Tab-separated table of C-alpha atoms in Angstrom:
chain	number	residue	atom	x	y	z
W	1088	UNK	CA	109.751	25.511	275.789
W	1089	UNK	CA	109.676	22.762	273.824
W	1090	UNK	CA	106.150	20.649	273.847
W	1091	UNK	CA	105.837	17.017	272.974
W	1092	UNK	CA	103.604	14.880	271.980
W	1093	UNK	CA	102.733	12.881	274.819
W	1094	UNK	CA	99.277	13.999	277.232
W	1095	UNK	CA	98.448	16.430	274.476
W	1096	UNK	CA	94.760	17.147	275.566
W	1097	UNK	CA	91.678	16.578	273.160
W	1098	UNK	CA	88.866	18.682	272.796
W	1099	UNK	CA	85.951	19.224	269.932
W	1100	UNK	CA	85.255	22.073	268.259
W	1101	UNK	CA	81.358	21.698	267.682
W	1102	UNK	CA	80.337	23.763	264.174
W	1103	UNK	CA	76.668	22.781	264.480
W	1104	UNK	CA	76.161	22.567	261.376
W	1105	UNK	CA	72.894	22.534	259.690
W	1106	UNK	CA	73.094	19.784	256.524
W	1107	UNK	CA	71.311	20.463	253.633
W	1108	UNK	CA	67.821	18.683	254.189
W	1109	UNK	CA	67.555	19.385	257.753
W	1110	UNK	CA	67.071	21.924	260.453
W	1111	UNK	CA	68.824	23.711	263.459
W	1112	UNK	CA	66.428	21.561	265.558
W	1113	UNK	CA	68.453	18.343	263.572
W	1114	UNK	CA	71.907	20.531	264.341
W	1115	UNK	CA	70.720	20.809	267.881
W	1116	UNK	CA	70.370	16.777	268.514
W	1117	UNK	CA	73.561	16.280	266.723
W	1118	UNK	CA	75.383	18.621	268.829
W	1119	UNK	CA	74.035	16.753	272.316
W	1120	UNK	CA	75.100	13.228	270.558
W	1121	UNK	CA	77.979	14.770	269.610
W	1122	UNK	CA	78.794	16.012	273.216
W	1123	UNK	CA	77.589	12.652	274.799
W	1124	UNK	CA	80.583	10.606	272.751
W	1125	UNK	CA	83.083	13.308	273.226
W	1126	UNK	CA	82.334	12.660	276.734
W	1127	UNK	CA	81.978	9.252	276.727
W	1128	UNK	CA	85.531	9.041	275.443
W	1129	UNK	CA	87.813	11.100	277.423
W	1130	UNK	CA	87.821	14.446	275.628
W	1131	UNK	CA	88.485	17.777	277.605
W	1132	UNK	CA	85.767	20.040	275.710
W	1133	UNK	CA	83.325	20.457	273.546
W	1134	UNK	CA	83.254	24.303	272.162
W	1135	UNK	CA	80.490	26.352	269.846
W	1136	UNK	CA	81.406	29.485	267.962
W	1137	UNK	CA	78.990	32.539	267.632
W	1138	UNK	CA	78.193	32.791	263.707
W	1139	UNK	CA	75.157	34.684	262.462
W	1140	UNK	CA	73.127	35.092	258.856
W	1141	UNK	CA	74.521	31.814	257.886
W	1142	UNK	CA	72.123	29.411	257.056
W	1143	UNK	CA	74.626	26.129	257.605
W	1144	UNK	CA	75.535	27.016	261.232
W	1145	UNK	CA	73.141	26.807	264.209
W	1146	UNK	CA	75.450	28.125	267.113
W	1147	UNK	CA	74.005	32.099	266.680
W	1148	UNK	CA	72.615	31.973	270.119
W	1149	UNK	CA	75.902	30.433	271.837
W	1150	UNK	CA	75.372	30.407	275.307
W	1151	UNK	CA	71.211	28.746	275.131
W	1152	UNK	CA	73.605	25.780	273.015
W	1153	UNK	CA	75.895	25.651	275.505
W	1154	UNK	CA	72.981	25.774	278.159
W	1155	UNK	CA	71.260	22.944	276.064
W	1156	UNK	CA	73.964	20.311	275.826
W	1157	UNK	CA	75.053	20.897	279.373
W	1158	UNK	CA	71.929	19.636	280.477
W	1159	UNK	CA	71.837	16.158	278.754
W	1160	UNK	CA	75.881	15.875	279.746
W	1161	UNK	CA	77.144	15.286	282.901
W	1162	UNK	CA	81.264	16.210	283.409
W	1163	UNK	CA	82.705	17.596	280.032
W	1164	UNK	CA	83.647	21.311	279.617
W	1165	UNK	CA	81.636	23.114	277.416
W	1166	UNK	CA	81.926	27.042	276.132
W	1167	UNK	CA	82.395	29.250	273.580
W	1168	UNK	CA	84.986	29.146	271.129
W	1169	UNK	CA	84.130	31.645	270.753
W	1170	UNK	CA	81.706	34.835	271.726
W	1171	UNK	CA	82.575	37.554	269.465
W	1172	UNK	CA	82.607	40.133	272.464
W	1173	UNK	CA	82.299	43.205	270.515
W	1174	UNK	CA	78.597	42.156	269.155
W	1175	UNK	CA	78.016	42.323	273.007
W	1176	UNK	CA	78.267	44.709	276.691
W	1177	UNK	CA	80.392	42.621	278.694
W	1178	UNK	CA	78.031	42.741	281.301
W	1179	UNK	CA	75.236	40.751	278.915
W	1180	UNK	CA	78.518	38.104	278.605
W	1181	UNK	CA	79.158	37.413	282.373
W	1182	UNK	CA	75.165	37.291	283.352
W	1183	UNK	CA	74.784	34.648	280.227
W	1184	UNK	CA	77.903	32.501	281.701
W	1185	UNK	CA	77.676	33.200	285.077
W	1186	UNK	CA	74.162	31.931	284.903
W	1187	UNK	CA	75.562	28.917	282.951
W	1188	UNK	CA	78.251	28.855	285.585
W	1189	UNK	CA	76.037	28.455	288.061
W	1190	UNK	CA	74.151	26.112	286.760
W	1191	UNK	CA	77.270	23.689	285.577
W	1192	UNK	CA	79.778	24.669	288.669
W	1193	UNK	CA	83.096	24.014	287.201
W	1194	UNK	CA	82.028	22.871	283.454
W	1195	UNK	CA	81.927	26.202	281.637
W	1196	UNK	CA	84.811	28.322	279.249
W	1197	UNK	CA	84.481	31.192	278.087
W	1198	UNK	CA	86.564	32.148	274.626
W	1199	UNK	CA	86.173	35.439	273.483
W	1200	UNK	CA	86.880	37.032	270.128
W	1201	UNK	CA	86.969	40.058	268.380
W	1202	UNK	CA	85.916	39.314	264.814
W	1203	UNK	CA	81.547	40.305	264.709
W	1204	UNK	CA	81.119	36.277	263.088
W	1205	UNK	CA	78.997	37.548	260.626
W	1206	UNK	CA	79.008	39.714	257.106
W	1207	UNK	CA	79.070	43.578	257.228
W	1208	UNK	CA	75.162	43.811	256.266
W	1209	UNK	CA	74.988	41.392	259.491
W	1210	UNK	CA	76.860	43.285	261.639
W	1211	UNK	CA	74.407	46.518	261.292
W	1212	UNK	CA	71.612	44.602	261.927
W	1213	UNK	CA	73.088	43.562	265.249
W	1214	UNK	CA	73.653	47.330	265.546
W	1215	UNK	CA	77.431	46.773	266.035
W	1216	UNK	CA	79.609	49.446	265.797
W	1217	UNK	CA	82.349	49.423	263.106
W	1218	UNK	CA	84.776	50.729	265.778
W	1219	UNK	CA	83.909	48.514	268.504
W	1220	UNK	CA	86.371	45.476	268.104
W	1221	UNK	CA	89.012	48.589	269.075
W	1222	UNK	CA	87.706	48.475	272.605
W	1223	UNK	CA	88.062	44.955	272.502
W	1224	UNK	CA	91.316	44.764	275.383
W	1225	UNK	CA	89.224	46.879	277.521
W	1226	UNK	CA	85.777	44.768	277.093
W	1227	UNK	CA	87.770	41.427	278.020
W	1228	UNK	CA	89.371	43.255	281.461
W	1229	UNK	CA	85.388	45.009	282.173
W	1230	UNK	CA	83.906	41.087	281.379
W	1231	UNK	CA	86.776	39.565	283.674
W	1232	UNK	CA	85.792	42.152	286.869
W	1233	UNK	CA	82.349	41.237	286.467
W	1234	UNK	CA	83.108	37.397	286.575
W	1235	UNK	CA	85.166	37.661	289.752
W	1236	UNK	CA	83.320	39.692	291.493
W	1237	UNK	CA	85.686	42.889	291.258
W	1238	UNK	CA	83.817	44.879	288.814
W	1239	UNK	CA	85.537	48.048	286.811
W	1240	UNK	CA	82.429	49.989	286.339
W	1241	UNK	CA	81.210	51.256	290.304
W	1242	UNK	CA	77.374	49.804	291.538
W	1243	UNK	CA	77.359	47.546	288.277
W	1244	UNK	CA	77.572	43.641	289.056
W	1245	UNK	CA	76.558	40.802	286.980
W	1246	UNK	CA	74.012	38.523	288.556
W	1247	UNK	CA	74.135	36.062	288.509
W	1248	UNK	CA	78.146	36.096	287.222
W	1249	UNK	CA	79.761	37.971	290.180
W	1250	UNK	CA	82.449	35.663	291.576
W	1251	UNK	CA	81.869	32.202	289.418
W	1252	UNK	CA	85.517	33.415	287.878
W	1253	UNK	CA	84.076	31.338	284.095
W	1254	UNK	CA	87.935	31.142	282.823
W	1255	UNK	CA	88.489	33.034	279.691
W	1256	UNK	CA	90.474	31.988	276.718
W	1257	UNK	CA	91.282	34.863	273.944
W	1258	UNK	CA	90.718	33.086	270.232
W	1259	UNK	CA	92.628	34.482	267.121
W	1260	UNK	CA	94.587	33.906	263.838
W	1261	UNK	CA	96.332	36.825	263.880
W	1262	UNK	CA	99.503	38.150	266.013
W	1263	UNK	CA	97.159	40.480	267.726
W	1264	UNK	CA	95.389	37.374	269.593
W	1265	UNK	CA	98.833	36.458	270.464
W	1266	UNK	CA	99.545	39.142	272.045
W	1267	UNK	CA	96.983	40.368	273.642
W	1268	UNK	CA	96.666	36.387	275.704
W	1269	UNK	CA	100.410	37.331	276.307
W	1270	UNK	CA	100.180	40.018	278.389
W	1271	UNK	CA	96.727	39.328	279.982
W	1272	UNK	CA	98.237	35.737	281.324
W	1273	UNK	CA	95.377	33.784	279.460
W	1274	UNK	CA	95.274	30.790	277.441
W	1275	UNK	CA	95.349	30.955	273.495
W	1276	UNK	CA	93.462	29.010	271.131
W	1277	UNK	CA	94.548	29.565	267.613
W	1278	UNK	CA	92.083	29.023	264.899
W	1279	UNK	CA	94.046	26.517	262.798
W	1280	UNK	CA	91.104	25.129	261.691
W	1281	UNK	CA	90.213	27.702	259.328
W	1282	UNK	CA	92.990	30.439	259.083
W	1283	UNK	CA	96.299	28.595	259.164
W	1284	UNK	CA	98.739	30.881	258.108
W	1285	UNK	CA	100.368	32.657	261.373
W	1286	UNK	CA	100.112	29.915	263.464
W	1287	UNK	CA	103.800	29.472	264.283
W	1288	UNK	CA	104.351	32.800	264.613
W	1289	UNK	CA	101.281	33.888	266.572
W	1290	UNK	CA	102.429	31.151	269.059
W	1291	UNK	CA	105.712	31.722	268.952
W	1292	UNK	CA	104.808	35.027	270.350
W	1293	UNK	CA	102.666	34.067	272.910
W	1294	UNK	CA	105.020	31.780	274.222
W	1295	UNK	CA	108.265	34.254	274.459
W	1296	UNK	CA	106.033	37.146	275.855
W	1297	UNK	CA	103.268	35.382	277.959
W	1298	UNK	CA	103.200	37.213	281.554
W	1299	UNK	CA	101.854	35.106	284.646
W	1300	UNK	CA	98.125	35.581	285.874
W	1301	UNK	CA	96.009	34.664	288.717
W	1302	UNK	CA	94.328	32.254	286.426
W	1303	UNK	CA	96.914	30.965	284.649
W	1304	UNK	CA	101.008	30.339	286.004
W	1305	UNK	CA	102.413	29.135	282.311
W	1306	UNK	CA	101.180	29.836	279.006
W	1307	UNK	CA	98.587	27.525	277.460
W	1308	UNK	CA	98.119	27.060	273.522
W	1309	UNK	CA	95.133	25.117	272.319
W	1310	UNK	CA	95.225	24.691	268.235
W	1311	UNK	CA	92.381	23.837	265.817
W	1312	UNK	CA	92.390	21.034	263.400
W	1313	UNK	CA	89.947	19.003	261.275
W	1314	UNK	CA	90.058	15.030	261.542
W	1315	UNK	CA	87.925	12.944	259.401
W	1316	UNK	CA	88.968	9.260	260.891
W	1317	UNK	CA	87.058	6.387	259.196
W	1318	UNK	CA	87.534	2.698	259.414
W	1319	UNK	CA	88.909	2.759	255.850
W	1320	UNK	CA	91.223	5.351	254.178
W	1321	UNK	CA	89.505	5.390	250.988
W	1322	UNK	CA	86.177	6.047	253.114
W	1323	UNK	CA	88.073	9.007	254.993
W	1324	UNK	CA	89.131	10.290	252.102
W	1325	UNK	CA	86.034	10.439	249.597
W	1326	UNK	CA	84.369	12.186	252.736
W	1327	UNK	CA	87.136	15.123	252.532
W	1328	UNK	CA	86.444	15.566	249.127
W	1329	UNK	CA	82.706	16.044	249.558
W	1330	UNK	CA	83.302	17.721	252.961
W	1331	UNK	CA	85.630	20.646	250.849
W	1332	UNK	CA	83.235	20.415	247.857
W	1333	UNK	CA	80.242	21.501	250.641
W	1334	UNK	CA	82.739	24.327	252.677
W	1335	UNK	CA	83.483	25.590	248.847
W	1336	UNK	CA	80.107	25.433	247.746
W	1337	UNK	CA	78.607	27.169	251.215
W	1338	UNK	CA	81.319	30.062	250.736
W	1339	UNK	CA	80.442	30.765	246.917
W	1340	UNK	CA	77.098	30.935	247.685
W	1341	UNK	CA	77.813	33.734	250.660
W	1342	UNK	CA	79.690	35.675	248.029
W	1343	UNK	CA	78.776	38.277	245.192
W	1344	UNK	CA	78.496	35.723	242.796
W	1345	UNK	CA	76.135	33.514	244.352
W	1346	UNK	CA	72.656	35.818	244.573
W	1347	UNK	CA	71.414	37.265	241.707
W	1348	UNK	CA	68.710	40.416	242.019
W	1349	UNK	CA	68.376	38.939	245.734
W	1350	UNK	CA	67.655	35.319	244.153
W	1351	UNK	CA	68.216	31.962	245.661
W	1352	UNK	CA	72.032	31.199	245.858
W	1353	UNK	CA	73.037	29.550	242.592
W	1354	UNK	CA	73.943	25.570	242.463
W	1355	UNK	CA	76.826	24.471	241.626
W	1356	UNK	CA	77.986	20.763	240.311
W	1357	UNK	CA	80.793	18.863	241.922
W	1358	UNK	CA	82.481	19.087	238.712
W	1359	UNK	CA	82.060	23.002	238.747
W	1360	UNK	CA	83.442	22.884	242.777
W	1361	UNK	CA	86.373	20.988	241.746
W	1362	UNK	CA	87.572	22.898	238.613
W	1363	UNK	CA	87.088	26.278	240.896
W	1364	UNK	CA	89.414	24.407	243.237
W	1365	UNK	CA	91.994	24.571	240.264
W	1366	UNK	CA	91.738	28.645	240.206
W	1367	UNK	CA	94.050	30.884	242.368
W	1368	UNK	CA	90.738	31.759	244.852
W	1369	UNK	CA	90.058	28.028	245.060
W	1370	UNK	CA	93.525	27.086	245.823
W	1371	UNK	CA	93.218	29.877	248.560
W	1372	UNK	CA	89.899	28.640	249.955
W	1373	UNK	CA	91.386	25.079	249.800
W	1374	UNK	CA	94.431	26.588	251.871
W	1375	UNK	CA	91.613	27.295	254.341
W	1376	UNK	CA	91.454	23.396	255.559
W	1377	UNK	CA	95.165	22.937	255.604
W	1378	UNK	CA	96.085	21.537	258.805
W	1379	UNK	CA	93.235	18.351	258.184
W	1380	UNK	CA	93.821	15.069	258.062
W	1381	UNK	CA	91.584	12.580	256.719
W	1382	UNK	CA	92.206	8.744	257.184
W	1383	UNK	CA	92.527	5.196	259.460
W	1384	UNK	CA	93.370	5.724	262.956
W	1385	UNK	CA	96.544	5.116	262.967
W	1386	UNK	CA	96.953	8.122	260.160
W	1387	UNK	CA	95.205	10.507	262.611
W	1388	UNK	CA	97.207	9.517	265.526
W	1389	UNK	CA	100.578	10.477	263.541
W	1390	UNK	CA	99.328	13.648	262.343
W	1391	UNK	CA	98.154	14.483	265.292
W	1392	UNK	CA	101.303	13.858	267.237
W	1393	UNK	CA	103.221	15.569	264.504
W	1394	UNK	CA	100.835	18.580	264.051
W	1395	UNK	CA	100.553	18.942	267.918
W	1396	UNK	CA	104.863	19.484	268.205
W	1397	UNK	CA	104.759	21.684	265.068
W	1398	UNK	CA	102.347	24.146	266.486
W	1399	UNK	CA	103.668	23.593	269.955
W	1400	UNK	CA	100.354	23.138	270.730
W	1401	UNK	CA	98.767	21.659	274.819
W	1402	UNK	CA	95.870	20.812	273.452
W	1403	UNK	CA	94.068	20.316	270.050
W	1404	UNK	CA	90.719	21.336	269.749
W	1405	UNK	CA	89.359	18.781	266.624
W	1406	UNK	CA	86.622	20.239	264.143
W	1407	UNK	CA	85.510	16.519	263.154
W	1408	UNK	CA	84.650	17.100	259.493
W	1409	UNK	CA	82.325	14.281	258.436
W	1410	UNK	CA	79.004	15.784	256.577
W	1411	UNK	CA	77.087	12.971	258.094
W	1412	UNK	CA	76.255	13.268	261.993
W	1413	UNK	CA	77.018	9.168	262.038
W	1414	UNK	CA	80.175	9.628	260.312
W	1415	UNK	CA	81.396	12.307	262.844
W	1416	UNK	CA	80.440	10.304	266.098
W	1417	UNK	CA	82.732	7.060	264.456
W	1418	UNK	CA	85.108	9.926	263.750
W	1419	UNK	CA	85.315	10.918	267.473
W	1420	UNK	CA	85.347	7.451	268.817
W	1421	UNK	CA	88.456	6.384	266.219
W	1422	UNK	CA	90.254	8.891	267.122
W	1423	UNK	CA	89.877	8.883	270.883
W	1424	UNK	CA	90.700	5.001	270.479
W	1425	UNK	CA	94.075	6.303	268.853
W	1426	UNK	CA	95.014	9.366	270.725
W	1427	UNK	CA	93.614	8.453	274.276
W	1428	UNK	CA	93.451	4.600	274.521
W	1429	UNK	CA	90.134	4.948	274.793
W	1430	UNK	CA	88.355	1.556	273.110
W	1431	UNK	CA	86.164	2.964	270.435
C-alpha cells in the first residue's frame, strides 16, 4: 500500500512541559489552551505521555490530564500516547479510562506502551518489576477484555470500563511495537518524534503483517514529528536552536554528569550546549529531533507532505516545539492554516 499525501490526519502530541520559571499548574493551563486551538482548528487529537521524576514534564498522572482538558473541550480526541502499561494492573487502566470514557462518550484513546517512562531509581519507587514489560502482550489482551466487557480473569470487571470498548493504539520505536500492533489488528503510532531510527522498517512491518480486528479492518500508522511554524523563517529557526539547546541541556542534567554528591544539576552556557552538540553523544542526542522541521508555513506544509509519504504514515501526530506557550499556539494555528485550510 502505497499512502499519499492528501487527507493525512493531524493530531498533537501534548509534552506538558514545565518551562523553567513556572509550574505544572502553568503546564496545566497551557495544555487546556493548547487543546482549545488544536480544536479550534480541525485537528484529530491531542495526546499526553506518562513520564515520571522529571522535573520539565507535567503529564505523570496521565489520565487526571486527560480528565482535566476534556472538561474545558468539547469534541477533540484526547488520550494517552502513551500509558506505560507495565507501571500498572490492567484493571487500574480500564477503570481510569472507562471512567474517562464515560464521562467523554466517544472522545477518549488509549495508547499503551511498554517502556516504565522513567529512570531505573524511578521505576523501584513505583515498585515496578524489572520483568514486567515481558508480560506486556498479555497485559494489553487482559486491559482489552476488561474494556469490552469480556474480561480474561473470571468475577473481575472494571467499573466503570466494562463495555465503553476506549480503542487502543500500541506506541513504539522498535520492531517489537510493530509487531506486536500487527498481529493484535491495532493501530501503530511510531515515536518519530524522539527515536527515529526504525521507522521505515518498524512500519514496513506492520504494514506487510498487520492481521484484521474487530476494531480495526486495515492497518493504521500514526507517526511523530516536531513542527516549529512561525510567521518568519529566521523566527522558526532561532526557536529550534534554543528549543535543542533546552532538550540538550534537560538530558545532561538527568545524566551522571549533571549532579554532583546529590547537588543541584549543573548549568550549562549556550556556548557549552552547542560545542557538546559538536561531540559524537551530541550529534547522537541531536539525531534525537531528526524528523523536525522548523520554518514559514509553506516549509511545514512540504515537509509534512513529504515526511507523511516517507513514513507511509495516516496520520501525524505533531510535538509543536516552541519553548514559549504563545509561540506553540501560533505554531498550531500556521500549520493547520497550511495542512488543513483552516484560516489561522
Amino acid at each position: 500500500m502505497t499512502v499519499s499525501a492528501e487527507h493525512i490526519a493531524l493530531s498533537v502530541l501534548d509534552l506538558a512541559p514545565i518551562a523553567p520559571g513556572q509550574s505544572a499548574r502553568d503546564s496545566f493551563a497551557a495544555s487546556v489552551a493548547l487543546a482549545q486551538t488544536a480544536e479550534k482548528h480541525g485537528y484529530r487529537r491531542v495526546w499526553y505521555a506518562e513520564h515520571h521524576n522529571m522535573a520539565s514534564i507535567a503529564s505523570s498522572a496521565t489520565s487526571i490530564l486527560i480528565g482535566h482538558v476534556a472538561g474545558q473541550t468539547s469534541t477533540i480526541r484526547l488520550g494517552a500516547g502513551g500509558i506505560m502499561l507495565p507501571n500498572h494492573a490492567p484493571l487500574t487502566i480500564a477503570e481510569q479510562f472507562g471512567t474517562l470514557a464515560t464521562l467523554y462518550p466517544d472522545r477518549i484513546d488509549l495508547g499503551l506502551g511498554r517502556a516504565p517512562g522513567s529512570d531505573q531509581v524511578t521505576m523501584r519507587a513505583m515498585r515496578r518489576d524489572a520483568q514486567s514489560s515481558d508480560q506486556f502482550p498479555e497485559d494489553v489482551l487482559e486491559l482489552q477484555g476488561y474494556l469490552r466487557g469480556e474480561s480474561r480473569v473470571p468475577g473481575v470487571q472494571a467499573i466503570p470500563g466494562a463495555g465503553t470498548d476506549v480503542p487502543l493504539y500500541i506506541l513504539g520505536s522498535s520492531l517489537f511495537g510493530a509487531q506486536l500492533a500487527a498481529a493484535f489488528g491495532l493501530p501503530y503510532a511510531f515515536a518519530s518524534h524522539f527515536s527515529p531510527d526504525a521507522l521505515h522498517e518498524a512500519v514496513a512491518i506492520y504494514r506487510r503483517d498487520f492481521t484484521p480486528s474487530r476494531q480495526l479492518a486495515e492497518p493504521h500508522v500514526i507517526a511523530g514529528v516536531n513542527v516549529i511554524a512561525a510567521d518568519d523563517a529566521e523566527d522558526a529557526q532561532q526557536q529550534f536552536i534554543t528549543t535543542r539547546r533546552a532538550r540538550v541541556r534537560g538530558m545532561l542534567s538527568r545524566g551522571p554528569a549533571g549532579n554532583t554528591a546529590g547537588g543541584p544539576a549543573n548549568e550549562y552556557s549556550d556556548d557549552e550546549i552547542d560545542q557538546f552538540l559538536t561531540t559524537p553523544n551530541g550529534r547522537g542526542i541531536a539525531n534525537m529531533m531528526k524528523y523536525t522541521v522548523a520554518g514559514t508555513p509553506d516549509d511545514v506544509r512540504d515537509y509534512l507532505e513529504a515526511f507523511a509519504v516517507s513514513a507511509q504514515a495516516d496520520e501525524l501526530i505533531i510535538g509543536f516545539q516552541s519553548q514559549n506557550i504563545a509561540d506553540r499556539l501560533r505554531s498550531v494555528e500556521l500549520t493547520a492554516n497550511a495542512m488543513l485550510g483552516v484560516a489561522a
